[in-house]
Amino acid sequence: MTYGSRDWQKWVLEEEEALPLLKHAYDVGINTLDIADLYSNGCSEEIIGKALQNYDIPHENVIILTKCQYGISRFGELQLSVFAITVNDGQMMPAWKFQLLQNLAKKNEWHKFIRMQNYYNLLYREEKLQEGKTNKAIITAVEEVAKARGVSMAVVAIA
């Protein structure tokens, strides 16, 4: 996300700055990279591919996480470690939908789905929006019990 094209964001490192940084990161033991087309309009994916190729970093020594919205052509001959399906409906995927994917994977003898990555950043925390009503009801119930017993809400929460 921090490297690619300044056409996306002014703070982004261009390719010539990013390549040595990626090499150094690998040399000190960082081998997992989470990227997406969204990050720098796909340029970050291209730079990852170039770094692996230019510095002869063995693909089997690197774990690359990406979203399968645009395919893997930007990586060259690279096989991805984890391939994620992007959910574009603006909401968290309900557990029952995730289970349908697990059933589909089992039926077709695919590798099971192992994660779901929601939007979670400083400005937007998707799961917090979904939890709001449930949390409010729980907090209200804990508060009522605490008042009735003459104890703090923390005491009720850990009881």
Coordinates of C-alpha atoms in Angstrom, one line a residue:
M1 CA 0.0 0.0 0.0
T2 CA 2.9 2.3 0.6
Y3 CA 4.5 1.7 -2.8
G4 CA 3.4 2.0 -6.3
S5 CA 2.4 5.3 -8.1
R6 CA 2.1 8.8 -6.6
D7 CA -0.7 9.2 -9.0
W8 CA -2.7 7.3 -6.4
Q9 CA -1.5 9.0 -3.3
K10 CA 1.4 11.6 -2.8
W11 CA 3.0 9.6 0.1
V12 CA 3.5 6.5 -2.0
L13 CA 7.0 5.3 -2.8
E14 CA 7.7 5.0 -6.5
E15 CA 9.2 1.7 -7.9
E16 CA 12.9 2.8 -7.7
E17 CA 12.4 3.6 -4.0
A18 CA 10.3 0.6 -3.2
L19 CA 12.4 -2.2 -4.7
P20 CA 15.4 -1.8 -2.4
L21 CA 13.0 -1.4 0.6
L22 CA 11.3 -4.7 -0.3
K23 CA 14.7 -6.4 -0.7
H24 CA 15.7 -5.2 2.7
A25 CA 12.4 -6.3 4.3
Y26 CA 12.9 -9.8 2.9
D27 CA 16.6 -9.8 4.1
V28 CA 15.5 -9.1 7.7
G29 CA 12.8 -11.8 7.7
I30 CA 9.6 -10.2 6.4
N31 CA 8.2 -12.7 4.0
T32 CA 4.4 -12.0 4.1
L33 CA 2.9 -9.3 1.9
D34 CA -0.8 -8.4 1.9
I35 CA -1.7 -6.5 -1.3
A36 CA -4.6 -5.7 -3.6
D37 CA -5.4 -3.9 -6.8
L38 CA -6.8 -1.1 -4.8
Y39 CA -3.4 -0.3 -3.4
S40 CA -1.9 2.1 -5.8
N41 CA -4.2 1.0 -8.7
G42 CA -2.4 -2.3 -9.1
C43 CA 1.1 -0.9 -9.3
S44 CA 2.0 -2.4 -5.9
E45 CA 1.3 -5.9 -7.3
E46 CA 3.6 -5.2 -10.3
I47 CA 6.4 -4.0 -8.0
I48 CA 6.1 -7.1 -5.9
G49 CA 6.6 -9.2 -9.0
K50 CA 9.6 -7.1 -10.1
A51 CA 11.2 -7.3 -6.6
L52 CA 11.0 -11.1 -6.5
Q53 CA 12.4 -11.3 -10.0
N54 CA 15.1 -8.7 -9.8
Y55 CA 16.5 -9.9 -6.5
D56 CA 16.0 -13.6 -7.3
I57 CA 13.8 -14.1 -4.2
P58 CA 12.5 -17.7 -4.3
H59 CA 8.7 -17.6 -4.6
E60 CA 8.4 -20.5 -2.2
N61 CA 10.0 -18.4 0.5
V62 CA 7.3 -15.6 0.3
I63 CA 3.7 -15.6 1.3
I64 CA 1.6 -13.3 -0.8
L65 CA -2.0 -12.5 0.2
T66 CA -4.1 -10.7 -2.4
K67 CA -7.7 -10.4 -3.6
C68 CA -8.7 -12.3 -6.8
Q69 CA -10.7 -9.4 -8.2
Y70 CA -8.2 -8.8 -11.0
G71 CA -6.3 -12.1 -11.3
I72 CA -2.6 -12.6 -10.9
S73 CA -1.2 -11.5 -14.2
R74 CA 0.7 -8.6 -12.6
F75 CA 2.9 -11.0 -10.7
G76 CA 4.4 -12.8 -13.7
E77 CA 4.8 -16.5 -13.1
L78 CA 4.1 -16.3 -9.4
Q79 CA 1.6 -18.6 -7.7
L80 CA -0.2 -16.9 -4.9
S81 CA 0.0 -18.3 -1.4
V82 CA -3.5 -17.2 -0.4
F83 CA -6.2 -16.2 -2.9
A84 CA -9.0 -14.1 -1.4
I85 CA -12.4 -13.5 -2.8
T86 CA -13.4 -9.9 -2.6
V87 CA -16.9 -9.2 -1.3
N88 CA -18.2 -6.1 -3.0
D89 CA -21.7 -5.8 -1.5
G90 CA -20.5 -3.3 1.1
Q91 CA -21.4 -5.5 4.0
M92 CA -19.8 -8.3 6.1
M93 CA -20.4 -11.7 4.7
P94 CA -22.8 -13.5 7.0
A95 CA -21.6 -16.8 8.5
W96 CA -24.1 -18.8 6.5
K97 CA -22.7 -17.5 3.2
F98 CA -19.2 -18.3 4.3
Q99 CA -20.4 -21.8 5.2
L100 CA -21.9 -22.1 1.7
L101 CA -18.4 -21.4 0.3
Q102 CA -16.9 -24.0 2.6
N103 CA -19.5 -26.6 1.3
L104 CA -18.7 -25.7 -2.3
A105 CA -15.0 -26.1 -1.7
K106 CA -15.5 -29.5 -0.1
K107 CA -17.8 -30.7 -2.9
N108 CA -15.2 -29.6 -5.6
E109 CA -12.2 -30.9 -3.6
W110 CA -10.8 -27.4 -3.4
H111 CA -8.8 -26.0 -0.5
K112 CA -11.2 -24.7 2.2
F113 CA -11.6 -21.0 2.7
I114 CA -9.5 -19.9 5.6
R115 CA -10.2 -16.2 6.2
M116 CA -12.5 -13.3 5.6
Q117 CA -11.0 -9.8 5.5
N118 CA -13.4 -7.0 6.2
Y119 CA -12.7 -3.3 5.9
Y120 CA -11.0 -2.2 9.1
N121 CA -9.0 1.0 9.3
L122 CA -8.9 4.3 11.1
L123 CA -11.9 5.7 9.3
Y124 CA -14.1 2.7 8.7
R125 CA -14.6 -0.4 10.8
E126 CA -17.1 -2.6 9.1
E127 CA -17.6 -5.2 11.8
K128 CA -18.2 -2.4 14.4
L129 CA -21.1 -1.2 12.4
Q130 CA -22.6 -4.7 12.3
E131 CA -22.1 -5.2 16.0
G132 CA -23.7 -2.0 17.2
K133 CA -27.2 -3.1 17.9
T134 CA -26.1 -6.4 19.6
N135 CA -23.5 -4.6 21.7
K136 CA -26.0 -2.0 22.8
A137 CA -28.4 -4.6 24.0
I138 CA -25.7 -6.5 25.9
I139 CA -24.3 -3.3 27.5
T140 CA -27.8 -2.3 28.6
A141 CA -28.4 -5.7 30.2
V142 CA -25.0 -5.7 31.9
E143 CA -25.7 -2.2 33.2
E144 CA -29.1 -3.2 34.6
V145 CA -27.7 -6.2 36.4
A146 CA -24.8 -4.1 37.8
K147 CA -27.2 -1.5 39.2
A148 CA -29.5 -4.2 40.7
R149 CA -26.5 -5.9 42.5
G150 CA -24.8 -2.7 43.5
V151 CA -21.6 -3.6 41.6
S152 CA -19.7 -2.2 38.6
M153 CA -20.4 -3.3 35.1
A154 CA -16.9 -4.7 35.0
V155 CA -17.7 -7.1 37.9
V156 CA -20.8 -8.3 36.0
A157 CA -18.8 -8.7 32.8
I158 CA -16.2 -11.0 34.3
A159 CA -18.6 -12.9 36.5

